[in-house]
Amino acid sequence: MDSRRDTRRIVWLVALFWTAPAQATPATTRAVWQSAGACMDADELQEGVERRLGRRVFSAVADLVLRGNVSFQDGKAHAELELRTADTRLGRRGTLVGSRDLDMDGEDCRVLDESLLLVTSIMIDVPREELPPPPPPEAPPVSAEKPRAVPPLGTPLRLPPRSEVKVPAPARSWAYGVFLDGASSVGALPLGSVGADLGLRLEPRGFWPIEFSGVYDHAFASADAGELHIDSLMWGLGLCPFDFGLELCVGQRVGAVWARGAGLENNRSRRRIRGEITVGLRWSPSLGSHHLVLGLEGLVPLVQDRYLYQRGDEQVELFQVAPVGARLSLGFRLGL
């Protein structure tokens, strides 16, 4: 009787352990992480997630691939997370398990740290048995062409007509454009001046855009009975080394200015040299191959003329060129 009782106990224990459900095996993850500036990097993410889950999660060879990108712009932190199964076949991406986008306002992208750790921990805490199956292999393409019949012996061989190989035109190493705009200056000319710029813009590959321009300005000033009319014509050369949404350009213009008017002082030449150094910002929204151009320049006149008129025995100032000036312009740039 004792042997039978022992046998029953052994059978009962074997059946119990045989039918007990197997414990789920947690999946491992490989992180492909990109972060801008002071945002959370891959090492911080892995350490924080493993601390939350209380186990080793990340590995170079893993069941899952977590791709993340964290950035910060205009006072808003943004993160993109995508979790896929790992696929060892070259050029193939695994099955999508889940994805999340996170946005939060703050002083920097560190406002997302806690949310990133929480969401990532939840996403990758998946049992290996619950992972979706890998995608099926791609079937080789089936040719729709029918096999060609072999001609009998003695049949003349007909060669297909020769097709001309079209060689693509080489890529342009330079881009060209012409621009025309209206402008108004202050400081270098009397207030209320009007002018126009006409020029050529060259954009060599691997170098800054170069601009050649002709600039005409007309201005008028008066005081009491005195009048001053100024006409100016200059040639300019400029470079635009930076483009960060607004284009930064520097340049120099040299030319001549003609002054005339009632009572204008006669003891100085009315045709004088004019020159200036320029630093400006431009906003150029695209209109197809053309651009609308709005520009604001700071000017440093190289010659600071003073214009006087004679009132009896007294000299009255009509206008004097300021040490610095400004120029506002609006026009078009046409691509060629």
PDB file of C-alpha atoms in Angstrom, residues 63-319:
ATOM      1  CA  ASP A  63      14.650  41.318 -30.141  1.00  0.00           C
ATOM      2  CA  LEU A  64      13.462  44.914 -30.610  1.00  0.00           C
ATOM      3  CA  VAL A  65      14.876  48.133 -32.089  1.00  0.00           C
ATOM      4  CA  LEU A  66      13.862  51.451 -30.488  1.00  0.00           C
ATOM      5  CA  ARG A  67      14.464  54.496 -32.672  1.00  0.00           C
ATOM      6  CA  GLY A  68      14.184  57.893 -30.998  1.00  0.00           C
ATOM      7  CA  ASN A  69      14.798  61.520 -31.878  1.00  0.00           C
ATOM      8  CA  VAL A  70      14.648  64.368 -29.331  1.00  0.00           C
ATOM      9  CA  SER A  71      14.828  68.048 -30.342  1.00  0.00           C
ATOM     10  CA  PHE A  72      14.064  71.528 -28.989  1.00  0.00           C
ATOM     11  CA  GLN A  73      12.959  74.549 -31.003  1.00  0.00           C
ATOM     12  CA  ASP A  74      11.042  77.776 -30.319  1.00  0.00           C
ATOM     13  CA  GLY A  75      10.392  76.925 -26.667  1.00  0.00           C
ATOM     14  CA  LYS A  76       8.961  73.457 -27.386  1.00  0.00           C
ATOM     15  CA  ALA A  77      10.553  70.053 -26.759  1.00  0.00           C
ATOM     16  CA  HIS A  78       9.606  67.287 -29.211  1.00  0.00           C
ATOM     17  CA  ALA A  79      10.359  63.552 -29.206  1.00  0.00           C
ATOM     18  CA  GLU A  80       9.553  60.800 -31.708  1.00  0.00           C
ATOM     19  CA  LEU A  81       9.674  57.133 -30.650  1.00  0.00           C
ATOM     20  CA  GLU A  82       9.270  54.067 -32.881  1.00  0.00           C
ATOM     21  CA  LEU A  83       9.559  50.426 -31.761  1.00  0.00           C
ATOM     22  CA  ARG A  84      10.007  47.596 -34.289  1.00  0.00           C
ATOM     23  CA  THR A  85      11.041  43.983 -34.180  1.00  0.00           C
ATOM     24  CA  ALA A  86      14.650  43.357 -35.143  1.00  0.00           C
ATOM     25  CA  ASP A  87      15.131  41.972 -38.660  1.00  0.00           C
ATOM     26  CA  THR A  88      18.535  40.502 -39.519  1.00  0.00           C
ATOM     27  CA  ARG A  89      17.899  40.545 -43.261  1.00  0.00           C
ATOM     28  CA  LEU A  90      19.915  43.246 -45.027  1.00  0.00           C
ATOM     29  CA  GLY A  91      17.931  46.349 -45.892  1.00  0.00           C
ATOM     30  CA  ARG A  92      14.721  45.147 -44.193  1.00  0.00           C
ATOM     31  CA  ARG A  93      12.887  46.832 -41.332  1.00  0.00           C
ATOM     32  CA  GLY A  94      11.071  44.800 -38.722  1.00  0.00           C
ATOM     33  CA  THR A  95       7.363  44.786 -37.920  1.00  0.00           C
ATOM     34  CA  LEU A  96       6.064  47.935 -36.238  1.00  0.00           C
ATOM     35  CA  VAL A  97       5.218  47.326 -32.564  1.00  0.00           C
ATOM     36  CA  GLY A  98       4.275  50.902 -31.626  1.00  0.00           C
ATOM     37  CA  SER A  99       5.155  54.584 -31.951  1.00  0.00           C
ATOM     38  CA  ARG A 100       4.643  57.747 -29.902  1.00  0.00           C
ATOM     39  CA  ASP A 101       5.169  61.503 -30.336  1.00  0.00           C
ATOM     40  CA  LEU A 102       5.737  63.688 -27.270  1.00  0.00           C
ATOM     41  CA  ASP A 103       5.524  67.506 -27.124  1.00  0.00           C
ATOM     42  CA  MET A 104       5.972  69.793 -24.138  1.00  0.00           C
ATOM     43  CA  ASP A 105       6.628  73.519 -23.662  1.00  0.00           C
ATOM     44  CA  GLY A 106       9.531  74.567 -21.454  1.00  0.00           C
ATOM     45  CA  GLU A 107      12.874  76.295 -21.139  1.00  0.00           C
ATOM     46  CA  ASP A 108      14.796  73.371 -22.654  1.00  0.00           C
ATOM     47  CA  CYS A 109      14.290  69.803 -23.826  1.00  0.00           C
ATOM     48  CA  ARG A 110      14.922  68.423 -20.310  1.00  0.00           C
ATOM     49  CA  VAL A 111      11.215  68.951 -19.544  1.00  0.00           C
ATOM     50  CA  LEU A 112      10.623  65.702 -21.468  1.00  0.00           C
ATOM     51  CA  ASP A 113      12.985  63.522 -19.390  1.00  0.00           C
ATOM     52  CA  GLU A 114      10.417  61.942 -17.059  1.00  0.00           C
ATOM     53  CA  SER A 115       7.867  61.427 -19.845  1.00  0.00           C
ATOM     54  CA  LEU A 116      10.516  59.820 -22.070  1.00  0.00           C
ATOM     55  CA  LEU A 117      11.569  57.362 -19.374  1.00  0.00           C
ATOM     56  CA  LEU A 118       7.964  56.446 -18.526  1.00  0.00           C
ATOM     57  CA  VAL A 119       6.748  56.008 -22.120  1.00  0.00           C
ATOM     58  CA  THR A 120       9.884  54.111 -23.189  1.00  0.00           C
ATOM     59  CA  SER A 121       9.630  51.765 -20.193  1.00  0.00           C
ATOM     60  CA  ILE A 122       6.011  50.941 -21.048  1.00  0.00           C
ATOM     61  CA  MET A 123       6.733  50.453 -24.772  1.00  0.00           C
ATOM     62  CA  ILE A 124       9.644  48.039 -24.433  1.00  0.00           C
ATOM     63  CA  ASP A 125       8.294  46.011 -21.477  1.00  0.00           C
ATOM     64  CA  VAL A 126       6.948  43.338 -23.841  1.00  0.00           C
ATOM     65  CA  PRO A 127       7.263  39.545 -23.334  1.00  0.00           C
ATOM     66  CA  ARG A 128       9.200  37.868 -26.101  1.00  0.00           C
ATOM     67  CA  GLU A 129       6.287  35.467 -26.691  1.00  0.00           C
ATOM     68  CA  GLU A 130       3.937  38.377 -27.545  1.00  0.00           C
ATOM     69  CA  LEU A 131       6.122  39.911 -30.267  1.00  0.00           C
ATOM     70  CA  PRO A 132       4.553  39.987 -33.749  1.00  0.00           C
ATOM     71  CA  PRO A 133       6.003  37.510 -36.251  1.00  0.00           C
ATOM     72  CA  PRO A 134       8.603  38.806 -38.732  1.00  0.00           C
ATOM     73  CA  PRO A 135       7.302  39.873 -42.153  1.00  0.00           C
ATOM     74  CA  PRO A 136       7.369  37.133 -44.803  1.00  0.00           C
ATOM     75  CA  PRO A 137      10.275  37.163 -47.260  1.00  0.00           C
ATOM     76  CA  GLU A 138       9.686  39.003 -50.485  1.00  0.00           C
ATOM     77  CA  ALA A 139       8.868  36.767 -53.426  1.00  0.00           C
ATOM     78  CA  PRO A 140      11.215  37.112 -56.404  1.00  0.00           C
ATOM     79  CA  PRO A 141       9.725  39.147 -59.251  1.00  0.00           C
ATOM     80  CA  VAL A 142       7.954  37.073 -61.870  1.00  0.00           C
ATOM     81  CA  SER A 143       8.891  37.939 -65.405  1.00  0.00           C
ATOM     82  CA  ALA A 144       5.908  38.650 -67.638  1.00  0.00           C
ATOM     83  CA  GLU A 145       7.889  37.939 -70.807  1.00  0.00           C
ATOM     84  CA  LYS A 146       7.237  34.701 -72.635  1.00  0.00           C
ATOM     85  CA  PRO A 147      10.250  32.582 -73.545  1.00  0.00           C
ATOM     86  CA  ARG A 148      11.465  33.309 -77.024  1.00  0.00           C
ATOM     87  CA  ALA A 149      11.270  30.560 -79.594  1.00  0.00           C
ATOM     88  CA  VAL A 150      14.600  29.375 -80.966  1.00  0.00           C
ATOM     89  CA  PRO A 151      14.702  29.983 -84.744  1.00  0.00           C
ATOM     90  CA  PRO A 152      15.552  26.988 -86.931  1.00  0.00           C
ATOM     91  CA  LEU A 153      19.038  26.524 -88.266  1.00  0.00           C
ATOM     92  CA  GLY A 154      19.829  28.622 -91.298  1.00  0.00           C
ATOM     93  CA  THR A 155      17.506  31.490 -90.363  1.00  0.00           C
ATOM     94  CA  PRO A 156      19.251  34.869 -90.823  1.00  0.00           C
ATOM     95  CA  LEU A 157      19.953  36.517 -87.508  1.00  0.00           C
ATOM     96  CA  ARG A 158      18.210  39.849 -87.122  1.00  0.00           C
ATOM     97  CA  LEU A 159      19.851  42.229 -84.731  1.00  0.00           C
ATOM     98  CA  PRO A 160      17.680  44.764 -82.891  1.00  0.00           C
ATOM     99  CA  PRO A 161      18.068  48.368 -84.012  1.00  0.00           C
ATOM    100  CA  ARG A 162      20.757  50.301 -82.224  1.00  0.00           C
ATOM    101  CA  SER A 163      19.383  52.754 -79.707  1.00  0.00           C
ATOM    102  CA  GLU A 164      21.171  55.968 -79.025  1.00  0.00           C
ATOM    103  CA  VAL A 165      22.317  56.324 -75.464  1.00  0.00           C
ATOM    104  CA  LYS A 166      21.279  59.711 -74.143  1.00  0.00           C
ATOM    105  CA  VAL A 167      23.966  61.148 -71.940  1.00  0.00           C
ATOM    106  CA  PRO A 168      22.431  63.398 -69.294  1.00  0.00           C
ATOM    107  CA  ALA A 169      23.535  66.982 -69.328  1.00  0.00           C
ATOM    108  CA  PRO A 170      26.186  67.734 -66.709  1.00  0.00           C
ATOM    109  CA  ALA A 171      24.962  69.392 -63.558  1.00  0.00           C
ATOM    110  CA  ARG A 172      25.359  73.146 -63.517  1.00  0.00           C
ATOM    111  CA  SER A 173      28.272  74.231 -61.368  1.00  0.00           C
ATOM    112  CA  TRP A 174      26.952  77.819 -61.215  1.00  0.00           C
ATOM    113  CA  ALA A 175      23.504  79.296 -60.669  1.00  0.00           C
ATOM    114  CA  TYR A 176      22.611  82.717 -62.034  1.00  0.00           C
ATOM    115  CA  GLY A 177      19.996  85.318 -61.272  1.00  0.00           C
ATOM    116  CA  VAL A 178      19.172  88.978 -61.841  1.00  0.00           C
ATOM    117  CA  PHE A 179      17.533  91.234 -59.284  1.00  0.00           C
ATOM    118  CA  LEU A 180      15.691  94.551 -59.374  1.00  0.00           C
ATOM    119  CA  ASP A 181      14.332  96.439 -56.396  1.00  0.00           C
ATOM    120  CA  GLY A 182      13.227  99.837 -55.172  1.00  0.00           C
ATOM    121  CA  ALA A 183      14.823 101.376 -52.099  1.00  0.00           C
ATOM    122  CA  SER A 184      14.883 104.315 -49.718  1.00  0.00           C
ATOM    123  CA  SER A 185      17.840 105.482 -47.609  1.00  0.00           C
ATOM    124  CA  VAL A 186      18.326 107.569 -44.495  1.00  0.00           C
ATOM    125  CA  GLY A 187      21.535 108.967 -43.032  1.00  0.00           C
ATOM    126  CA  ALA A 188      23.629 108.689 -46.181  1.00  0.00           C
ATOM    127  CA  LEU A 189      21.015 110.752 -48.081  1.00  0.00           C
ATOM    128  CA  PRO A 190      18.278 113.177 -47.007  1.00  0.00           C
ATOM    129  CA  LEU A 191      15.168 111.546 -45.558  1.00  0.00           C
ATOM    130  CA  GLY A 192      12.655 110.506 -48.210  1.00  0.00           C
ATOM    131  CA  SER A 193      15.178 109.491 -50.857  1.00  0.00           C
ATOM    132  CA  VAL A 194      14.128 107.037 -53.556  1.00  0.00           C
ATOM    133  CA  GLY A 195      16.335 104.678 -55.501  1.00  0.00           C
ATOM    134  CA  ALA A 196      16.640 101.490 -57.509  1.00  0.00           C
ATOM    135  CA  ASP A 197      19.083  98.561 -57.597  1.00  0.00           C
ATOM    136  CA  LEU A 198      19.798  96.432 -60.659  1.00  0.00           C
ATOM    137  CA  GLY A 199      22.258  93.588 -60.435  1.00  0.00           C
ATOM    138  CA  LEU A 200      23.532  90.099 -61.224  1.00  0.00           C
ATOM    139  CA  ARG A 201      23.807  87.282 -58.653  1.00  0.00           C
ATOM    140  CA  LEU A 202      26.187  84.325 -59.114  1.00  0.00           C
ATOM    141  CA  GLU A 203      25.991  81.216 -56.938  1.00  0.00           C
ATOM    142  CA  PRO A 204      29.106  79.041 -57.523  1.00  0.00           C
ATOM    143  CA  ARG A 205      28.985  75.512 -56.170  1.00  0.00           C
ATOM    144  CA  GLY A 206      30.873  75.244 -52.904  1.00  0.00           C
ATOM    145  CA  PHE A 207      31.222  79.017 -52.395  1.00  0.00           C
ATOM    146  CA  TRP A 208      29.209  81.994 -51.175  1.00  0.00           C
ATOM    147  CA  PRO A 209      26.807  83.834 -53.500  1.00  0.00           C
ATOM    148  CA  ILE A 210      28.394  86.857 -55.222  1.00  0.00           C
ATOM    149  CA  GLU A 211      26.467  89.971 -56.285  1.00  0.00           C
ATOM    150  CA  PHE A 212      27.333  92.778 -58.733  1.00  0.00           C
ATOM    151  CA  SER A 213      24.990  95.751 -58.678  1.00  0.00           C
ATOM    152  CA  GLY A 214      24.334  99.228 -60.004  1.00  0.00           C
ATOM    153  CA  VAL A 215      22.585 101.592 -57.568  1.00  0.00           C
ATOM    154  CA  TYR A 216      20.840 104.881 -58.387  1.00  0.00           C
ATOM    155  CA  ASP A 217      19.441 107.267 -55.738  1.00  0.00           C
ATOM    156  CA  HIS A 218      17.680 110.628 -55.842  1.00  0.00           C
ATOM    157  CA  ALA A 219      17.034 112.854 -52.825  1.00  0.00           C
ATOM    158  CA  PHE A 220      15.757 116.360 -52.074  1.00  0.00           C
ATOM    159  CA  ALA A 221      16.247 118.710 -49.120  1.00  0.00           C
ATOM    160  CA  SER A 222      15.350 122.350 -48.477  1.00  0.00           C
ATOM    161  CA  ALA A 223      15.810 125.020 -45.830  1.00  0.00           C
ATOM    162  CA  ASP A 224      14.324 128.507 -46.108  1.00  0.00           C
ATOM    163  CA  ALA A 225      14.990 129.566 -49.691  1.00  0.00           C
ATOM    164  CA  GLY A 226      17.713 126.994 -50.285  1.00  0.00           C
ATOM    165  CA  GLU A 227      17.107 123.748 -52.165  1.00  0.00           C
ATOM    166  CA  LEU A 228      19.258 120.662 -52.689  1.00  0.00           C
ATOM    167  CA  HIS A 229      18.792 117.955 -55.308  1.00  0.00           C
ATOM    168  CA  ILE A 230      21.117 114.956 -55.108  1.00  0.00           C
ATOM    169  CA  ASP A 231      21.570 112.269 -57.771  1.00  0.00           C
ATOM    170  CA  SER A 232      23.875 109.349 -57.019  1.00  0.00           C
ATOM    171  CA  LEU A 233      25.162 106.446 -59.111  1.00  0.00           C
ATOM    172  CA  MET A 234      27.308 103.687 -57.594  1.00  0.00           C
ATOM    173  CA  TRP A 235      28.644 100.244 -58.456  1.00  0.00           C
ATOM    174  CA  GLY A 236      28.632  97.543 -55.809  1.00  0.00           C
ATOM    175  CA  LEU A 237      30.210  94.167 -55.014  1.00  0.00           C
ATOM    176  CA  GLY A 238      28.841  91.908 -52.268  1.00  0.00           C
ATOM    177  CA  LEU A 239      29.110  88.448 -50.688  1.00  0.00           C
ATOM    178  CA  CYS A 240      26.392  86.541 -48.810  1.00  0.00           C
ATOM    179  CA  PRO A 241      28.233  84.072 -46.516  1.00  0.00           C
ATOM    180  CA  PHE A 242      25.389  83.040 -44.187  1.00  0.00           C
ATOM    181  CA  ASP A 243      21.798  81.882 -44.699  1.00  0.00           C
ATOM    182  CA  PHE A 244      19.836  80.940 -41.573  1.00  0.00           C
ATOM    183  CA  GLY A 245      16.354  81.722 -42.858  1.00  0.00           C
ATOM    184  CA  LEU A 246      17.545  85.311 -43.216  1.00  0.00           C
ATOM    185  CA  GLU A 247      20.487  85.861 -45.567  1.00  0.00           C
ATOM    186  CA  LEU A 248      23.417  87.907 -44.256  1.00  0.00           C
ATOM    187  CA  CYS A 249      25.316  89.907 -46.912  1.00  0.00           C
ATOM    188  CA  VAL A 250      28.288  92.303 -46.752  1.00  0.00           C
ATOM    189  CA  GLY A 251      29.578  94.553 -49.517  1.00  0.00           C
ATOM    190  CA  GLN A 252      31.005  97.849 -50.703  1.00  0.00           C
ATOM    191  CA  ARG A 253      29.764 100.478 -53.161  1.00  0.00           C
ATOM    192  CA  VAL A 254      31.748 103.236 -54.893  1.00  0.00           C
ATOM    193  CA  GLY A 255      30.497 105.932 -57.252  1.00  0.00           C
ATOM    194  CA  ALA A 256      29.717 109.601 -57.636  1.00  0.00           C
ATOM    195  CA  VAL A 257      27.092 112.049 -56.414  1.00  0.00           C
ATOM    196  CA  TRP A 258      25.830 115.168 -58.234  1.00  0.00           C
ATOM    197  CA  ALA A 259      24.396 118.069 -56.228  1.00  0.00           C
ATOM    198  CA  ARG A 260      22.417 121.035 -57.571  1.00  0.00           C
ATOM    199  CA  GLY A 261      19.992 123.573 -56.176  1.00  0.00           C
ATOM    200  CA  ALA A 262      19.073 127.183 -55.595  1.00  0.00           C
ATOM    201  CA  GLY A 263      21.620 129.052 -53.482  1.00  0.00           C
ATOM    202  CA  LEU A 264      23.942 126.059 -53.223  1.00  0.00           C
ATOM    203  CA  GLU A 265      27.444 126.954 -52.113  1.00  0.00           C
ATOM    204  CA  ASN A 266      29.686 127.369 -55.174  1.00  0.00           C
ATOM    205  CA  ASN A 267      33.123 127.093 -53.625  1.00  0.00           C
ATOM    206  CA  ARG A 268      33.083 123.259 -53.767  1.00  0.00           C
ATOM    207  CA  SER A 269      32.676 120.870 -56.662  1.00  0.00           C
ATOM    208  CA  ARG A 270      29.079 119.728 -57.096  1.00  0.00           C
ATOM    209  CA  ARG A 271      30.217 116.309 -58.324  1.00  0.00           C
ATOM    210  CA  ARG A 272      31.775 114.349 -55.516  1.00  0.00           C
ATOM    211  CA  ILE A 273      32.949 110.827 -54.780  1.00  0.00           C
ATOM    212  CA  ARG A 274      30.588 108.631 -52.780  1.00  0.00           C
ATOM    213  CA  GLY A 275      31.404 105.321 -51.136  1.00  0.00           C
ATOM    214  CA  GLU A 276      29.939 103.119 -48.420  1.00  0.00           C
ATOM    215  CA  ILE A 277      30.347  99.766 -46.674  1.00  0.00           C
ATOM    216  CA  THR A 278      27.161  97.727 -46.226  1.00  0.00           C
ATOM    217  CA  VAL A 279      25.969  94.940 -43.909  1.00  0.00           C
ATOM    218  CA  GLY A 280      22.431  93.697 -44.476  1.00  0.00           C
ATOM    219  CA  LEU A 281      19.799  91.051 -43.807  1.00  0.00           C
ATOM    220  CA  ARG A 282      17.414  89.734 -46.459  1.00  0.00           C
ATOM    221  CA  TRP A 283      14.257  87.674 -46.385  1.00  0.00           C
ATOM    222  CA  SER A 284      13.723  85.843 -49.693  1.00  0.00           C
ATOM    223  CA  PRO A 285      10.518  83.732 -49.849  1.00  0.00           C
ATOM    224  CA  SER A 286      10.515  81.454 -52.895  1.00  0.00           C
ATOM    225  CA  LEU A 287       8.111  81.948 -55.800  1.00  0.00           C
ATOM    226  CA  GLY A 288       9.044  78.860 -57.840  1.00  0.00           C
ATOM    227  CA  SER A 289      12.399  79.590 -59.492  1.00  0.00           C
ATOM    228  CA  HIS A 290      12.081  83.264 -58.484  1.00  0.00           C
ATOM    229  CA  HIS A 291      12.206  85.076 -55.142  1.00  0.00           C
ATOM    230  CA  LEU A 292      10.604  88.071 -53.502  1.00  0.00           C
ATOM    231  CA  VAL A 293      13.381  89.946 -51.656  1.00  0.00           C
ATOM    232  CA  LEU A 294      12.925  92.257 -48.659  1.00  0.00           C
ATOM    233  CA  GLY A 295      16.188  93.744 -47.382  1.00  0.00           C
ATOM    234  CA  LEU A 296      17.444  96.028 -44.615  1.00  0.00           C
ATOM    235  CA  GLU A 297      21.040  97.304 -44.785  1.00  0.00           C
ATOM    236  CA  GLY A 298      23.235  99.195 -42.393  1.00  0.00           C
ATOM    237  CA  LEU A 299      25.498 101.727 -44.142  1.00  0.00           C
ATOM    238  CA  VAL A 300      28.849 103.250 -43.175  1.00  0.00           C
ATOM    239  CA  PRO A 301      29.548 106.207 -45.545  1.00  0.00           C
ATOM    240  CA  LEU A 302      33.227 106.563 -46.439  1.00  0.00           C
ATOM    241  CA  VAL A 303      32.824 110.265 -47.360  1.00  0.00           C
ATOM    242  CA  GLN A 304      30.765 112.534 -45.083  1.00  0.00           C
ATOM    243  CA  ASP A 305      29.878 115.535 -47.230  1.00  0.00           C
ATOM    244  CA  ARG A 306      28.173 118.675 -45.999  1.00  0.00           C
ATOM    245  CA  TYR A 307      25.919 120.764 -48.252  1.00  0.00           C
ATOM    246  CA  LEU A 308      25.417 124.505 -47.550  1.00  0.00           C
ATOM    247  CA  TYR A 309      23.654 127.381 -49.233  1.00  0.00           C
ATOM    248  CA  GLN A 310      24.492 131.081 -48.994  1.00  0.00           C
ATOM    249  CA  ARG A 311      21.898 133.347 -47.336  1.00  0.00           C
ATOM    250  CA  GLY A 312      23.447 136.803 -47.467  1.00  0.00           C
ATOM    251  CA  ASP A 313      26.566 136.680 -45.347  1.00  0.00           C
ATOM    252  CA  GLU A 314      25.370 133.509 -43.566  1.00  0.00           C
ATOM    253  CA  GLN A 315      25.806 129.867 -44.581  1.00  0.00           C
ATOM    254  CA  VAL A 316      22.890 127.537 -43.811  1.00  0.00           C
ATOM    255  CA  GLU A 317      23.274 123.752 -43.735  1.00  0.00           C
ATOM    256  CA  LEU A 318      20.946 121.850 -46.078  1.00  0.00           C
ATOM    257  CA  PHE A 319      22.230 118.346 -45.355  1.00  0.00           C
TER     258      PHE A 319
END
